[in-house]
mmCIF file of C-alpha atoms and ligand atoms in Angstrom:
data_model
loop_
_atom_site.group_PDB
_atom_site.id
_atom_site.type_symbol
_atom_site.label_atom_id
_atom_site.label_comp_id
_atom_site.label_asym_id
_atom_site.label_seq_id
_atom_site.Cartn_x
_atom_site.Cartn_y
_atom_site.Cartn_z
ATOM 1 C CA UNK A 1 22.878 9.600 4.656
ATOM 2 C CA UNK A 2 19.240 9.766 4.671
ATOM 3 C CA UNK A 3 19.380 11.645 8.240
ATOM 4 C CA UNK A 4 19.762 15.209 7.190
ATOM 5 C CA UNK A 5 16.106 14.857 5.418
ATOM 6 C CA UNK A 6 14.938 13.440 8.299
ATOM 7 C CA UNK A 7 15.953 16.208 10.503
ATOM 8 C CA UNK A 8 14.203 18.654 7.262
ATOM 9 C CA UNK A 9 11.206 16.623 7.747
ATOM 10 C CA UNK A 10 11.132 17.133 11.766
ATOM 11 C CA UNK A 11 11.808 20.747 11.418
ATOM 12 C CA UNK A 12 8.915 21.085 8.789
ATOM 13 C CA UNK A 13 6.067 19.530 10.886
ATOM 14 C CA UNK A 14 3.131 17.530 9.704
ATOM 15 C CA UNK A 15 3.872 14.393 8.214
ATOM 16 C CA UNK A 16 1.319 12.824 5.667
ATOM 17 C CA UNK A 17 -0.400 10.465 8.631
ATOM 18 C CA UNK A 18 -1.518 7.801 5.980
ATOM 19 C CA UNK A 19 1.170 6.865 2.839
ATOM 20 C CA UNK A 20 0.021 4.933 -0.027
ATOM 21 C CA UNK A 21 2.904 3.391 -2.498
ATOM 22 C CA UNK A 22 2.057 1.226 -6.040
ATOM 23 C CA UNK A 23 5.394 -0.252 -5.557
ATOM 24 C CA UNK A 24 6.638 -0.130 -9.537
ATOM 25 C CA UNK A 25 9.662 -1.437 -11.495
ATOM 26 C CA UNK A 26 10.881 -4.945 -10.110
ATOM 27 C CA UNK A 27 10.762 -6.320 -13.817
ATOM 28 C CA UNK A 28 12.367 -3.311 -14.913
ATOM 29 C CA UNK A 29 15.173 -3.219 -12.158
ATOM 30 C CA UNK A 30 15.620 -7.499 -13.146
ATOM 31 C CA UNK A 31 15.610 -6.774 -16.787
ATOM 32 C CA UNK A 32 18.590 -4.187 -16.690
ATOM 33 C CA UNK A 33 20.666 -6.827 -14.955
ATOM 34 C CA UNK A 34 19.809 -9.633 -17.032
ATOM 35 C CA UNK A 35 18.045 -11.406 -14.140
ATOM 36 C CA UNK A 36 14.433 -13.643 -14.077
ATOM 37 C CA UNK A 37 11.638 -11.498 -13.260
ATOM 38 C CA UNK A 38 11.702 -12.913 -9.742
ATOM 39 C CA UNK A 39 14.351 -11.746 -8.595
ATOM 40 C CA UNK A 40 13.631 -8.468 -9.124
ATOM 41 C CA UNK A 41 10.502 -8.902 -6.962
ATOM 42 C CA UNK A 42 12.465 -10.444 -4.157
ATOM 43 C CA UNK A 43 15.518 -6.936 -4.520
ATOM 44 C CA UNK A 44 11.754 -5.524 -4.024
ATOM 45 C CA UNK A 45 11.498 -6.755 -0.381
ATOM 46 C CA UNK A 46 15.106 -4.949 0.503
ATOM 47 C CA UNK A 47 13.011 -1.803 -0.287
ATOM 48 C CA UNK A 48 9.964 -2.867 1.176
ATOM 49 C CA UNK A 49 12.031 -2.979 4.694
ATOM 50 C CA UNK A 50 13.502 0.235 3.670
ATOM 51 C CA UNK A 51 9.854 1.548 3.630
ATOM 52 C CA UNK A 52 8.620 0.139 6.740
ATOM 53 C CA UNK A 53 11.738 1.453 8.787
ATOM 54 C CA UNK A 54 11.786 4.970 7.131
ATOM 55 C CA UNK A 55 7.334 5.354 8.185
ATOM 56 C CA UNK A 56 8.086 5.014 11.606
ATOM 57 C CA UNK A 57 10.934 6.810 12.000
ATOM 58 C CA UNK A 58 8.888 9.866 10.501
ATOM 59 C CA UNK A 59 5.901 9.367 12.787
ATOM 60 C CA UNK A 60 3.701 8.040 9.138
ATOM 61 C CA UNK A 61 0.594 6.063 11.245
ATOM 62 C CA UNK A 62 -0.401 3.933 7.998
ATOM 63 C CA UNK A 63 1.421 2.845 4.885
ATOM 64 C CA UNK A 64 -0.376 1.423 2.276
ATOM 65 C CA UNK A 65 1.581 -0.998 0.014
ATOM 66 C CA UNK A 66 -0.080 -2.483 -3.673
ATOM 67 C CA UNK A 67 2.198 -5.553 -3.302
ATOM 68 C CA UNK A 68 -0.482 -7.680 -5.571
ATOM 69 C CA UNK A 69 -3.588 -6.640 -8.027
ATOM 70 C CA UNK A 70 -6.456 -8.690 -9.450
ATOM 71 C CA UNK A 71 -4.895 -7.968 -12.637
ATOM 72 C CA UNK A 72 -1.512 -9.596 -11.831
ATOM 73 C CA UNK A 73 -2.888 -13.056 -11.856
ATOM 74 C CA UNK A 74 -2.737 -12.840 -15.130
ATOM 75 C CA UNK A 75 1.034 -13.034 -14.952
ATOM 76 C CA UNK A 76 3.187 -16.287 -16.176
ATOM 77 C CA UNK A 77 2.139 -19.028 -13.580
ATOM 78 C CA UNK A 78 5.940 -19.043 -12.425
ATOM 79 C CA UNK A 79 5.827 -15.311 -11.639
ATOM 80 C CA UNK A 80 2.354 -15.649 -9.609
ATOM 81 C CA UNK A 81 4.224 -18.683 -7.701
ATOM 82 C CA UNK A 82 7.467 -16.984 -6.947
ATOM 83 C CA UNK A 83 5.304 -13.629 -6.090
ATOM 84 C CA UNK A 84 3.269 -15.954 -3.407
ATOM 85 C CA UNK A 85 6.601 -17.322 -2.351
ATOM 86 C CA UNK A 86 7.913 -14.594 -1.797
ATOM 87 C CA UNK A 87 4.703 -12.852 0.294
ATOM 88 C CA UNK A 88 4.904 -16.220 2.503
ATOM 89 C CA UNK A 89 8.962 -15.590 2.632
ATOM 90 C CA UNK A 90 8.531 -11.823 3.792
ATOM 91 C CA UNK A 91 6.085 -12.737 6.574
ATOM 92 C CA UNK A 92 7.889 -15.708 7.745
ATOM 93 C CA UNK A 93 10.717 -13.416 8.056
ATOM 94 C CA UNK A 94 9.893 -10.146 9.061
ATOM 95 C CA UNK A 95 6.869 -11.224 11.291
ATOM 96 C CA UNK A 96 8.934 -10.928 14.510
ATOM 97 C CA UNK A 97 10.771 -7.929 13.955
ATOM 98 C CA UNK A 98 7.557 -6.280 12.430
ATOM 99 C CA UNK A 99 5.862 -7.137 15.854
ATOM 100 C CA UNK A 100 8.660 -5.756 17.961
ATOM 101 C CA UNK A 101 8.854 -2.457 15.689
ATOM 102 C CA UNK A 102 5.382 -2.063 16.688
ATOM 103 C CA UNK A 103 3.890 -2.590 12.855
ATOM 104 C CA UNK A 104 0.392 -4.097 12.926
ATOM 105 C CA UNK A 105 -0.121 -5.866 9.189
ATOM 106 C CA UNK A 106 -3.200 -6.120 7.842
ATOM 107 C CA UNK A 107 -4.510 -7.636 4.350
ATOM 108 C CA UNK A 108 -6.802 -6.416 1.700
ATOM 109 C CA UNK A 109 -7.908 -7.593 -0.830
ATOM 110 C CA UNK A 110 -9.945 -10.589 -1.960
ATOM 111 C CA UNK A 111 -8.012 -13.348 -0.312
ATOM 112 C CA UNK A 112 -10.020 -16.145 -0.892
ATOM 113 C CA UNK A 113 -8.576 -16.048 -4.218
ATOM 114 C CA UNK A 114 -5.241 -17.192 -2.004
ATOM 115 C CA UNK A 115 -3.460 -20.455 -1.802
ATOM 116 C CA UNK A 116 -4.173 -21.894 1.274
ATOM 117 C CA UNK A 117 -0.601 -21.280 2.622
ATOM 118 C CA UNK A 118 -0.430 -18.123 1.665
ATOM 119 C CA UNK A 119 -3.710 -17.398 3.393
ATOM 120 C CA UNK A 120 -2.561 -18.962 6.742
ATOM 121 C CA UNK A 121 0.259 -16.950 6.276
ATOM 122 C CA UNK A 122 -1.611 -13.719 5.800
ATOM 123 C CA UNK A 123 -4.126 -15.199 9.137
ATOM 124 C CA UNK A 124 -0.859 -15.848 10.978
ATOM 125 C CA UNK A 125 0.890 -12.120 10.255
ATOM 126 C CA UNK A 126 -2.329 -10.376 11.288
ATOM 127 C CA UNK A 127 -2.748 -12.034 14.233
ATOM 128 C CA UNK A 128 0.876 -12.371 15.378
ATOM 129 C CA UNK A 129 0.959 -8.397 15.089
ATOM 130 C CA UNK A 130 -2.606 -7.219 16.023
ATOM 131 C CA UNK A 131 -1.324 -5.200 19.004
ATOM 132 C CA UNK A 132 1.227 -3.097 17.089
ATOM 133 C CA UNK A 133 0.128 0.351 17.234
ATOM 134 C CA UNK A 134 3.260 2.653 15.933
ATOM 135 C CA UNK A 135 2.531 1.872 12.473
ATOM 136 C CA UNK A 136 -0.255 -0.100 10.394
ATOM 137 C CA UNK A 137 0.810 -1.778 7.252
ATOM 138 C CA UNK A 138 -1.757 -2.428 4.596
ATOM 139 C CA UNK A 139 -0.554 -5.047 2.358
ATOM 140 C CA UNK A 140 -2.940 -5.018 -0.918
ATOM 141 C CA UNK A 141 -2.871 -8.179 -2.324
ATOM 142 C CA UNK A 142 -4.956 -9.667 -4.866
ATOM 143 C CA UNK A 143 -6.451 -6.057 -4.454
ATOM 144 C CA UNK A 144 -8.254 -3.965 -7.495
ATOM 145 C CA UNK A 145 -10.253 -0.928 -6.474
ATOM 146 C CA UNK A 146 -13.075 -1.567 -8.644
ATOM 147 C CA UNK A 147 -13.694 -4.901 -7.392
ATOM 148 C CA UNK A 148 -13.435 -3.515 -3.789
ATOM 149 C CA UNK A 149 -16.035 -0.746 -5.163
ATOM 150 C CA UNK A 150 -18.123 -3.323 -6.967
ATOM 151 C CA UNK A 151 -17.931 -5.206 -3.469
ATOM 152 C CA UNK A 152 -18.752 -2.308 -1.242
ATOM 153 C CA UNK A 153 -21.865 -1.602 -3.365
ATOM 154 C CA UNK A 154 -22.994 -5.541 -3.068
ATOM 155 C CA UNK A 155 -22.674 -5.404 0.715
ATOM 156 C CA UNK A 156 -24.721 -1.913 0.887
ATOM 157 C CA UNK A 157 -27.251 -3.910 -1.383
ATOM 158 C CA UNK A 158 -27.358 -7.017 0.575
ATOM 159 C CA UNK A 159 -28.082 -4.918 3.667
ATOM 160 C CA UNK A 160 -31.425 -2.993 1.605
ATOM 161 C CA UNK A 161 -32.730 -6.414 1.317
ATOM 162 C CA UNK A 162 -32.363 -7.819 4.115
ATOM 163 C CA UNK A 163 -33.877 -4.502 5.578
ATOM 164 C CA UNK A 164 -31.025 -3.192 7.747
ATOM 165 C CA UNK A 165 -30.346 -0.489 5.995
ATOM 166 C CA UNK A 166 -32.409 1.910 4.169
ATOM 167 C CA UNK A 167 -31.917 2.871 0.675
ATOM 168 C CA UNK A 168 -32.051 7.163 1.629
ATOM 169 C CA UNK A 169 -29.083 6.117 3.972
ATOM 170 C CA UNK A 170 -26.796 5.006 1.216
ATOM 171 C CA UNK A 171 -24.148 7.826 0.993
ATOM 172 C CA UNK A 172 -20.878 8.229 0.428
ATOM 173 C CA UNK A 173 -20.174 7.593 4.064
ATOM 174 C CA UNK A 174 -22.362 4.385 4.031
ATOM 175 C CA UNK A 175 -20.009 3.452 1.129
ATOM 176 C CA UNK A 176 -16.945 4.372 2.718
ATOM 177 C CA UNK A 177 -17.832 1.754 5.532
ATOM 178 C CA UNK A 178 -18.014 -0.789 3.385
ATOM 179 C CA UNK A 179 -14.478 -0.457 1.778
ATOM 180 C CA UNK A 180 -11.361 -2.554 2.895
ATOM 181 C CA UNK A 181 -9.588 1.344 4.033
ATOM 182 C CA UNK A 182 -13.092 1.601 5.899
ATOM 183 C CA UNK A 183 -10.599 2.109 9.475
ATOM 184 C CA UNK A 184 -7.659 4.096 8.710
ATOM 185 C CA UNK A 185 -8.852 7.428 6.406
ATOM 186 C CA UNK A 186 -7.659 8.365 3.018
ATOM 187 C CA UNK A 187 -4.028 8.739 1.763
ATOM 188 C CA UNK A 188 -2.910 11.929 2.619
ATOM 189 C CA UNK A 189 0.346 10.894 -0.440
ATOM 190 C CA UNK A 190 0.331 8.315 -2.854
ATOM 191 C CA UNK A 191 3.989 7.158 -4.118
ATOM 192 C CA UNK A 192 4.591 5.620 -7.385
ATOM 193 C CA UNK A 193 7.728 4.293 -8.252
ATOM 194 C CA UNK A 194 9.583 3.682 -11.954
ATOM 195 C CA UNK A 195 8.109 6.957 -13.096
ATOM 196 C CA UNK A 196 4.698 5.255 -14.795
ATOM 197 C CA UNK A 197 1.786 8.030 -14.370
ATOM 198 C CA UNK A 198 -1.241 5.966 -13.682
ATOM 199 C CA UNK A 199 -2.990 5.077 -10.975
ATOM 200 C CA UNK A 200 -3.613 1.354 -11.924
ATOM 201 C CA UNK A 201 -6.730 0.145 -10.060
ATOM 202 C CA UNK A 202 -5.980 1.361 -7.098
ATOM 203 C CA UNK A 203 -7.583 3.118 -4.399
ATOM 204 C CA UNK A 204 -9.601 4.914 -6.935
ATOM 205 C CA UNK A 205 -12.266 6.234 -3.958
ATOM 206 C CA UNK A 206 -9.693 6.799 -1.460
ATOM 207 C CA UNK A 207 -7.044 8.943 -3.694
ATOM 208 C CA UNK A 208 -9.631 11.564 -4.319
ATOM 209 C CA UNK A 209 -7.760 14.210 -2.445
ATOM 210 C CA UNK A 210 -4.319 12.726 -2.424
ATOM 211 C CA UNK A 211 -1.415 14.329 -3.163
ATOM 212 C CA UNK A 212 0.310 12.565 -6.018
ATOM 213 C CA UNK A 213 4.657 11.677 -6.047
ATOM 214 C CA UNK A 214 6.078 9.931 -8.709
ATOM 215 C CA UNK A 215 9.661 8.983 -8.952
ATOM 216 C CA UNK A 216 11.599 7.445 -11.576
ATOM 217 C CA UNK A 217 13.649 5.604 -9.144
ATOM 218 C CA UNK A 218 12.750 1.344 -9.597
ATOM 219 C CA UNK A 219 11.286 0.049 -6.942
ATOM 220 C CA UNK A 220 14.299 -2.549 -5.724
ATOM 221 C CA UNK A 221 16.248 0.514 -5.972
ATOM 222 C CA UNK A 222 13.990 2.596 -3.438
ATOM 223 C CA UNK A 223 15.796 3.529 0.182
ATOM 224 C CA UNK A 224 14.486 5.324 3.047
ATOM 225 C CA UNK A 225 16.050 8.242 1.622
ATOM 226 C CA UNK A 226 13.052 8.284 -1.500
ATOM 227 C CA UNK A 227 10.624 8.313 1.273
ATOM 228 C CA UNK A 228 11.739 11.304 2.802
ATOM 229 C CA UNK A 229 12.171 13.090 -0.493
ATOM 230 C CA UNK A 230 8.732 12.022 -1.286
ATOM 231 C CA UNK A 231 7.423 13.504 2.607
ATOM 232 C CA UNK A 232 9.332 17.081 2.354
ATOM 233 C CA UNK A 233 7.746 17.435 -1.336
ATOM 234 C CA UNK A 234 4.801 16.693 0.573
ATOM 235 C CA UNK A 235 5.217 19.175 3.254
ATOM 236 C CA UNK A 236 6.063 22.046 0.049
ATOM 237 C CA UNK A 237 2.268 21.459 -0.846
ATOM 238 C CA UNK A 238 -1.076 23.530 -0.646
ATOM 239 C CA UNK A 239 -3.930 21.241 0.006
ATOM 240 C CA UNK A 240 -6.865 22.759 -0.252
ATOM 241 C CA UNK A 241 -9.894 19.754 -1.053
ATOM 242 C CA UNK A 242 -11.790 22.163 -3.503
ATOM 243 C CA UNK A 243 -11.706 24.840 -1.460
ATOM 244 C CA UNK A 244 -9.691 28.286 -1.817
ATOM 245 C CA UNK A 245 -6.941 29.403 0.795
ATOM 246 C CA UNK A 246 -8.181 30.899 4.309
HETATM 247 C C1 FPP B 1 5.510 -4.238 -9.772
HETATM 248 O O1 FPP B 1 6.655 -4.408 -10.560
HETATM 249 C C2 FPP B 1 5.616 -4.991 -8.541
HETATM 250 C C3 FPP B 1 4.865 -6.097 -8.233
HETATM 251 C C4 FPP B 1 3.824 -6.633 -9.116
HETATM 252 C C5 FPP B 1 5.058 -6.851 -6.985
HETATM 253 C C6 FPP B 1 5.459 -6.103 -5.766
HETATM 254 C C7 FPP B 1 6.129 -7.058 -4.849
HETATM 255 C C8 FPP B 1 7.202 -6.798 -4.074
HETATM 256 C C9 FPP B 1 7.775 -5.461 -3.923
HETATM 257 C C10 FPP B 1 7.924 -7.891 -3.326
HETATM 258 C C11 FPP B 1 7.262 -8.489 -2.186
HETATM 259 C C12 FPP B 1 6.449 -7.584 -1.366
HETATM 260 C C13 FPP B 1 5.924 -7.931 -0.190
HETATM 261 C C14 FPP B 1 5.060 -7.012 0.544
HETATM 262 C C15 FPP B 1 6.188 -9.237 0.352
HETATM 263 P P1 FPP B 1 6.501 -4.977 -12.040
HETATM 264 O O2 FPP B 1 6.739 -6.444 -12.002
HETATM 265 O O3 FPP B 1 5.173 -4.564 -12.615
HETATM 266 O O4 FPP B 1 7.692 -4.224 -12.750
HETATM 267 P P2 FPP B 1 7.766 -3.756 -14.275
HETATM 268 O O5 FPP B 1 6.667 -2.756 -14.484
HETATM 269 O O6 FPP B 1 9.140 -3.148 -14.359
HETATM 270 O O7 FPP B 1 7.620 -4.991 -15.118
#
């Protein structure tokens, strides 16, 4: 049982307050089982749940999940499709208990690039949830940090032009404003499943300062239980933003 960590974790204090996770290893987990891609995304949403439930019962105010990037439209059409499927599957789903956990969903991303159903899904789970407040989940979907960089300087720019900003006022908190996080603060840990060590387009601003877990543990095979490993490892380190020790 996942419990005993939990009761570590309470014992230990602070909790990260914002938890990022590239969610890694759904091909993997479906290729060692001799199973369509697919359906290793959809053993993803088991763990997904897992996720969700193990955040608020550790007091985590904002997970983070990279459940789509820009770069994964590049996929086989029948992987984007069952990927979108499965997105519209999850909210149609989960929307109710989400809303009675107390979860408030939001997207980012760039979702005009969206099916329309899958965009009146994402419409519909925002505003069926907007008054959770125990726990905001950030789904990333069609999500790549550059782009949301490259976007964040094209607002800033729009805003010189148009004269409602002024060009001395552009710093880096001008530019965090502009940046789909812009509400809820940096990661405080960043979780990356199936062991790869890269940070893959995302968050590339907002992980400056982030403490970094990997586990080799695929992501369909993730439980609450790699969550709380992942927070106590958390709570072991030093954080110290460029500075030295008081
Ligand atoms: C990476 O595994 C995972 C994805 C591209 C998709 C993540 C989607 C889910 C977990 C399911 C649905 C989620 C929600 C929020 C509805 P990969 O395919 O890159 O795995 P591989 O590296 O082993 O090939």
């Amino acid at each position: 049982m996942a419990e005993d960590l939990l009761a570590d974790i309470r014992l230990n204090g602070a909790v990260p307050r914002h938890v990022a996770v590239i969610m890694d290893g759904n091909g993997r987990w479906a290729r060692e089982r001799h199973l369509p891609r697919p359906l290793g995304h959809r053993a993803g949403m088991k763990a997904v749940r897992e996720v969700v439930e193990g955040a608020i019962a550790t007091g985590v105010e904002v997970l983070t999940l990279f459940a789509f990037s820009d770069e994964n439209w590049q996929r086989p059409p029948t992987e984007i499709s069952a990927l979108m499927d499965l997105l519209e599957e999850y909210i149609a789903g989960e929307v109710d208990e989400l809303r009675g956990q107390g979860v408030r969903v939001n997207v980012l991303g760039e979702r005009a690039r969206l099916g329309p159903s899958a965009r009146a899904a994402v419409e519909r789970v925002e505003r069926d949830t907007a008054r959770g407040d125990r726990l905001t989940l950030n789904l990333c979907i069609s999500y790549s940090s550059r782009a949301e960089l490259a976007r964040a300087a094209r607002l800033l720019a729009e805003e010189v032009l148009k004269g409602t900003k002024r060009l001395e006022d552009i710093d880096e908190d001008a530019l965090r404003a502009k940046l789909y996080t812009a509400p809820w603060g940096d990661p405080d840990l960043l979780i990356r499943t199936s062991g790869e060590r890269r940070l893959s387009n995302f968050l590339l601003w907002q992980l400056a300062y982030t403490e970094l877990y990997i586990t080799p543990v695929l992501w369909p095979d993730v439980t609450r239980r790699e969550l709380f490993e992942a927070i106590l490892d958390y709570q072991r380190r030093d954080r110290r933003f460029g500075k030295v020790t008081a």
